[in-house]
PDB file of C-alpha atoms in Angstrom:
ATOM      1  CA  MET A 157       0.000   0.000   0.000  1.00  0.00           C
ATOM      2  CA  THR A 158       1.331   3.430  -0.907  1.00  0.00           C
ATOM      3  CA  ALA A 159       1.527   6.356   1.469  1.00  0.00           C
ATOM      4  CA  PRO A 160      -1.448   8.712   1.436  1.00  0.00           C
ATOM      5  CA  VAL A 161      -1.444  12.111  -0.186  1.00  0.00           C
ATOM      6  CA  GLU A 162      -1.048  14.633   2.625  1.00  0.00           C
ATOM      7  CA  LEU A 163      -3.469  17.552   2.241  1.00  0.00           C
ATOM      8  CA  TRP A 164      -3.660  20.603   4.494  1.00  0.00           C
ATOM      9  CA  THR A 165      -6.484  23.069   3.950  1.00  0.00           C
ATOM     10  CA  ASP A 166      -7.474  26.383   5.476  1.00  0.00           C
ATOM     11  CA  GLY A 167      -9.756  29.351   5.025  1.00  0.00           C
ATOM     12  CA  ALA A 168      -9.442  32.987   6.006  1.00  0.00           C
ATOM     13  CA  CYS A 169     -11.820  35.910   6.109  1.00  0.00           C
ATOM     14  CA  ARG A 170     -11.228  39.595   6.853  1.00  0.00           C
ATOM     15  CA  GLY A 171     -14.508  40.370   8.479  1.00  0.00           C
ATOM     16  CA  ASN A 172     -17.154  37.665   8.637  1.00  0.00           C
ATOM     17  CA  PRO A 173     -18.669  38.196   6.165  1.00  0.00           C
ATOM     18  CA  GLY A 174     -16.005  39.990   4.200  1.00  0.00           C
ATOM     19  CA  PRO A 175     -13.277  39.305   1.657  1.00  0.00           C
ATOM     20  CA  GLY A 176     -12.031  35.754   2.071  1.00  0.00           C
ATOM     21  CA  GLY A 177      -9.451  33.299   0.854  1.00  0.00           C
ATOM     22  CA  TRP A 178      -8.719  29.591   0.907  1.00  0.00           C
ATOM     23  CA  GLY A 179      -5.510  27.601   0.669  1.00  0.00           C
ATOM     24  CA  ALA A 180      -4.523  23.981   0.133  1.00  0.00           C
ATOM     25  CA  VAL A 181      -1.182  22.195   0.317  1.00  0.00           C
ATOM     26  CA  LEU A 182      -0.878  18.786  -1.353  1.00  0.00           C
ATOM     27  CA  ARG A 183       2.229  16.730  -0.631  1.00  0.00           C
ATOM     28  CA  TYR A 184       3.164  13.367  -2.114  1.00  0.00           C
ATOM     29  CA  GLY A 185       6.351  11.640  -3.203  1.00  0.00           C
ATOM     30  CA  GLY A 186       8.684  14.576  -2.639  1.00  0.00           C
ATOM     31  CA  ARG A 187       6.465  17.009  -4.540  1.00  0.00           C
ATOM     32  CA  GLU A 188       4.274  19.736  -3.173  1.00  0.00           C
ATOM     33  CA  LYS A 189       1.489  21.706  -4.823  1.00  0.00           C
ATOM     34  CA  HIS A 190       0.069  24.948  -3.430  1.00  0.00           C
ATOM     35  CA  LEU A 191      -3.408  26.182  -4.335  1.00  0.00           C
ATOM     36  CA  TRP A 192      -5.142  29.382  -3.319  1.00  0.00           C
ATOM     37  CA  GLY A 193      -8.069  31.566  -4.222  1.00  0.00           C
ATOM     38  CA  GLY A 194     -10.640  33.883  -2.753  1.00  0.00           C
ATOM     39  CA  ALA A 195     -13.996  35.587  -2.895  1.00  0.00           C
ATOM     40  CA  PRO A 196     -15.024  39.211  -2.389  1.00  0.00           C
ATOM     41  CA  ASP A 197     -17.889  38.785   0.112  1.00  0.00           C
ATOM     42  CA  THR A 198     -17.936  35.481   1.944  1.00  0.00           C
ATOM     43  CA  THR A 199     -17.627  33.806   5.341  1.00  0.00           C
ATOM     44  CA  ASN A 200     -14.836  31.950   7.070  1.00  0.00           C
ATOM     45  CA  ASN A 201     -16.833  28.697   6.986  1.00  0.00           C
ATOM     46  CA  ARG A 202     -17.325  28.977   3.205  1.00  0.00           C
ATOM     47  CA  MET A 203     -13.582  29.488   2.744  1.00  0.00           C
ATOM     48  CA  GLU A 204     -12.741  26.524   5.018  1.00  0.00           C
ATOM     49  CA  LEU A 205     -15.059  24.331   2.927  1.00  0.00           C
ATOM     50  CA  THR A 206     -13.632  25.681  -0.332  1.00  0.00           C
ATOM     51  CA  GLY A 207     -10.062  24.915   0.734  1.00  0.00           C
ATOM     52  CA  ALA A 208     -10.956  21.262   1.351  1.00  0.00           C
ATOM     53  CA  LEU A 209     -13.043  21.090  -1.824  1.00  0.00           C
ATOM     54  CA  GLU A 210     -10.376  22.551  -4.111  1.00  0.00           C
ATOM     55  CA  GLY A 211      -7.664  20.418  -2.526  1.00  0.00           C
ATOM     56  CA  LEU A 212      -9.654  17.257  -3.279  1.00  0.00           C
ATOM     57  CA  ARG A 213     -10.586  18.459  -6.772  1.00  0.00           C
ATOM     58  CA  ALA A 214      -6.877  18.803  -7.558  1.00  0.00           C
ATOM     59  CA  LEU A 215      -6.361  15.052  -7.191  1.00  0.00           C
ATOM     60  CA  GLN A 216      -6.149  13.339 -10.579  1.00  0.00           C
ATOM     61  CA  ARG A 217      -7.293   9.862  -9.533  1.00  0.00           C
ATOM     62  CA  PRO A 218      -8.775   8.067  -6.519  1.00  0.00           C
ATOM     63  CA  VAL A 219      -6.175   7.890  -3.749  1.00  0.00           C
ATOM     64  CA  ALA A 220      -5.773   7.593  -0.007  1.00  0.00           C
ATOM     65  CA  VAL A 221      -5.725  11.073   1.512  1.00  0.00           C
ATOM     66  CA  ARG A 222      -4.852  12.341   4.961  1.00  0.00           C
ATOM     67  CA  LEU A 223      -6.707  15.661   5.051  1.00  0.00           C
ATOM     68  CA  HIS A 224      -5.597  18.037   7.822  1.00  0.00           C
ATOM     69  CA  THR A 225      -7.941  20.871   8.790  1.00  0.00           C
ATOM     70  CA  ASP A 226      -8.129  23.288  11.684  1.00  0.00           C
ATOM     71  CA  SER A 227     -11.871  23.650  11.083  1.00  0.00           C
ATOM     72  CA  VAL A 228     -14.077  21.670  13.462  1.00  0.00           C
ATOM     73  CA  TYR A 229     -16.958  22.715  11.173  1.00  0.00           C
ATOM     74  CA  VAL A 230     -15.418  20.911   8.169  1.00  0.00           C
ATOM     75  CA  LEU A 231     -14.208  17.937  10.204  1.00  0.00           C
ATOM     76  CA  LYS A 232     -17.473  17.257  12.062  1.00  0.00           C
ATOM     77  CA  GLY A 233     -19.511  18.104   8.999  1.00  0.00           C
ATOM     78  CA  MET A 234     -17.836  15.396   6.932  1.00  0.00           C
ATOM     79  CA  THR A 235     -17.385  12.790   9.665  1.00  0.00           C
ATOM     80  CA  GLU A 236     -20.557  13.233  11.756  1.00  0.00           C
ATOM     81  CA  TRP A 237     -23.226  15.505  10.298  1.00  0.00           C
ATOM     82  CA  VAL A 238     -23.397  15.007   6.528  1.00  0.00           C
ATOM     83  CA  ALA A 239     -24.990  11.553   6.604  1.00  0.00           C
ATOM     84  CA  GLY A 240     -27.910  12.869   8.668  1.00  0.00           C
ATOM     85  CA  TRP A 241     -28.252  15.968   6.493  1.00  0.00           C
ATOM     86  CA  GLU A 242     -28.480  13.789   3.385  1.00  0.00           C
ATOM     87  CA  LYS A 243     -31.125  11.530   5.002  1.00  0.00           C
ATOM     88  CA  ARG A 244     -33.178  14.585   5.968  1.00  0.00           C
ATOM     89  CA  GLY A 245     -32.977  16.191   2.511  1.00  0.00           C
ATOM     90  CA  TRP A 246     -30.204  18.607   3.521  1.00  0.00           C
ATOM     91  CA  ARG A 247     -31.999  19.773   6.632  1.00  0.00           C
ATOM     92  CA  THR A 248     -30.535  20.015  10.123  1.00  0.00           C
ATOM     93  CA  ALA A 249     -31.890  18.052  13.077  1.00  0.00           C
ATOM     94  CA  ALA A 250     -33.901  21.220  13.837  1.00  0.00           C
ATOM     95  CA  LYS A 251     -35.429  20.936  10.326  1.00  0.00           C
ATOM     96  CA  LYS A 252     -33.709  24.111   9.089  1.00  0.00           C
ATOM     97  CA  PRO A 253     -31.859  24.233   5.756  1.00  0.00           C
ATOM     98  CA  VAL A 254     -28.158  23.342   6.042  1.00  0.00           C
ATOM     99  CA  LEU A 255     -25.999  26.436   5.622  1.00  0.00           C
ATOM    100  CA  ASN A 256     -23.505  26.344   2.731  1.00  0.00           C
ATOM    101  CA  VAL A 257     -25.346  23.372   1.225  1.00  0.00           C
ATOM    102  CA  ASP A 258     -23.832  24.042  -2.218  1.00  0.00           C
ATOM    103  CA  LEU A 259     -20.316  23.565  -0.869  1.00  0.00           C
ATOM    104  CA  TRP A 260     -21.220  20.608   1.361  1.00  0.00           C
ATOM    105  CA  GLN A 261     -22.788  18.789  -1.594  1.00  0.00           C
ATOM    106  CA  ALA A 262     -19.773  19.529  -3.810  1.00  0.00           C
ATOM    107  CA  LEU A 263     -17.398  18.372  -1.055  1.00  0.00           C
ATOM    108  CA  VAL A 264     -19.288  15.084  -0.676  1.00  0.00           C
ATOM    109  CA  VAL A 265     -18.930  14.475  -4.430  1.00  0.00           C
ATOM    110  CA  ALA A 266     -15.219  15.426  -4.419  1.00  0.00           C
ATOM    111  CA  ALA A 267     -14.511  13.166  -1.418  1.00  0.00           C
ATOM    112  CA  GLU A 268     -16.422  10.126  -2.698  1.00  0.00           C
ATOM    113  CA  PRO A 269     -13.719   8.483  -4.855  1.00  0.00           C
ATOM    114  CA  HIS A 270     -11.017   8.796  -2.178  1.00  0.00           C
ATOM    115  CA  ARG A 271     -10.229   7.044   1.085  1.00  0.00           C
ATOM    116  CA  ILE A 272      -9.960  10.029   3.409  1.00  0.00           C
ATOM    117  CA  GLU A 273      -8.615  10.171   6.928  1.00  0.00           C
ATOM    118  CA  TRP A 274      -9.880  13.449   8.396  1.00  0.00           C
ATOM    119  CA  VAL A 275      -7.367  14.926  10.862  1.00  0.00           C
ATOM    120  CA  TRP A 276      -7.994  17.953  13.059  1.00  0.00           C
ATOM    121  CA  VAL A 277      -5.007  20.190  13.791  1.00  0.00           C
ATOM    122  CA  LYS A 278      -5.031  23.133  16.143  1.00  0.00           C
ATOM    123  CA  GLY A 279      -4.708  26.308  14.077  1.00  0.00           C
ATOM    124  CA  HIS A 280      -1.678  28.555  14.563  1.00  0.00           C
ATOM    125  CA  SER A 281       0.049  25.944  16.707  1.00  0.00           C
ATOM    126  CA  GLY A 282       3.182  25.447  14.619  1.00  0.00           C
ATOM    127  CA  ASP A 283       2.039  22.594  12.335  1.00  0.00           C
ATOM    128  CA  PRO A 284       4.062  23.444   9.194  1.00  0.00           C
ATOM    129  CA  GLY A 285       1.390  22.244   6.748  1.00  0.00           C
ATOM    130  CA  ASN A 286      -1.347  24.170   8.540  1.00  0.00           C
ATOM    131  CA  GLU A 287       0.794  27.309   8.745  1.00  0.00           C
ATOM    132  CA  LEU A 288       1.463  27.109   4.994  1.00  0.00           C
ATOM    133  CA  ALA A 289      -2.225  26.513   4.195  1.00  0.00           C
ATOM    134  CA  ASP A 290      -3.061  29.556   6.344  1.00  0.00           C
ATOM    135  CA  ALA A 291      -0.495  31.679   4.489  1.00  0.00           C
ATOM    136  CA  LEU A 292      -1.960  30.518   1.166  1.00  0.00           C
ATOM    137  CA  ALA A 293      -5.486  31.364   2.340  1.00  0.00           C
ATOM    138  CA  ASN A 294      -4.315  34.869   3.220  1.00  0.00           C
ATOM    139  CA  ARG A 295      -2.533  35.069  -0.136  1.00  0.00           C
ATOM    140  CA  GLY A 296      -5.889  34.134  -1.660  1.00  0.00           C
ATOM    141  CA  VAL A 297      -7.598  37.031   0.111  1.00  0.00           C
ATOM    142  CA  ASP A 298      -4.951  39.448  -1.165  1.00  0.00           C
ATOM    143  CA  ALA A 299      -4.705  38.073  -4.701  1.00  0.00           C
ATOM    144  CA  PHE A 300      -8.435  37.954  -5.197  1.00  0.00           C
ATOM    145  CA  ALA A 301      -9.040  41.372  -3.644  1.00  0.00           C
ATOM    146  CA  LEU A 302      -6.362  43.000  -5.792  1.00  0.00           C
ATOM    147  CA  LEU A 303      -6.539  41.048  -9.030  1.00  0.00           C
ATOM    148  CA  GLY A 304      -9.499  38.662  -8.978  1.00  0.00           C
ATOM    149  CA  GLN A 305      -7.060  35.748  -9.252  1.00  0.00           C
ATOM    150  CA  THR A 306      -6.661  32.222  -7.978  1.00  0.00           C
ATOM    151  CA  GLY A 307      -3.406  30.325  -8.370  1.00  0.00           C
ATOM    152  CA  GLN A 308      -1.183  27.377  -7.838  1.00  0.00           C
ATOM    153  CA  ASP A 309       2.467  26.457  -7.845  1.00  0.00           C
ATOM    154  CA  GLU A 310       4.525  23.330  -7.378  1.00  0.00           C
ATOM    155  CA  ALA A 311       7.767  22.614  -5.610  1.00  0.00           C
ATOM    156  CA  VAL A 312      10.111  19.711  -4.977  1.00  0.00           C
ATOM    157  CA  VAL A 313      10.367  19.034  -1.269  1.00  0.00           C
ATOM    158  CA  SER A 314      13.745  17.931   0.022  1.00  0.00           C
ATOM    159  CA  ALA A 315      13.700  14.715   2.024  1.00  0.00           C
TER     160      ALA A 315
END
């Protein structure tokens, strides 16, 4: 069995709602890919979801993934809440519509072909992957606010 793709994701928002950004770091086999983007008027939760979604969408084939997030919202949503939401027609236990349903539904589809281990990391605690994903999310806020851009780059990681 091969090692999983390591994926760190994060979202950022300046104001909530306000301009936001998302970041994702994919690492596998000595290579690293950085993704980022943003939106002009959004929420932190939407950006957290988008980081995970875009990170998974970047995968070219079904693989094992260890997805690191500092968002309890994303983690519990995918590991505890989504099954119930789907059974109830995307309604909460209180029978209210699920917030950010468009992103939750897209994330479910993006996650489906992969074997994902969801890992919570404490934000801003020195985890290098999380710190980089956070920096990319903030880059996304800046790049989108200034230029309306999203981006990516790749690097070789030394062993």
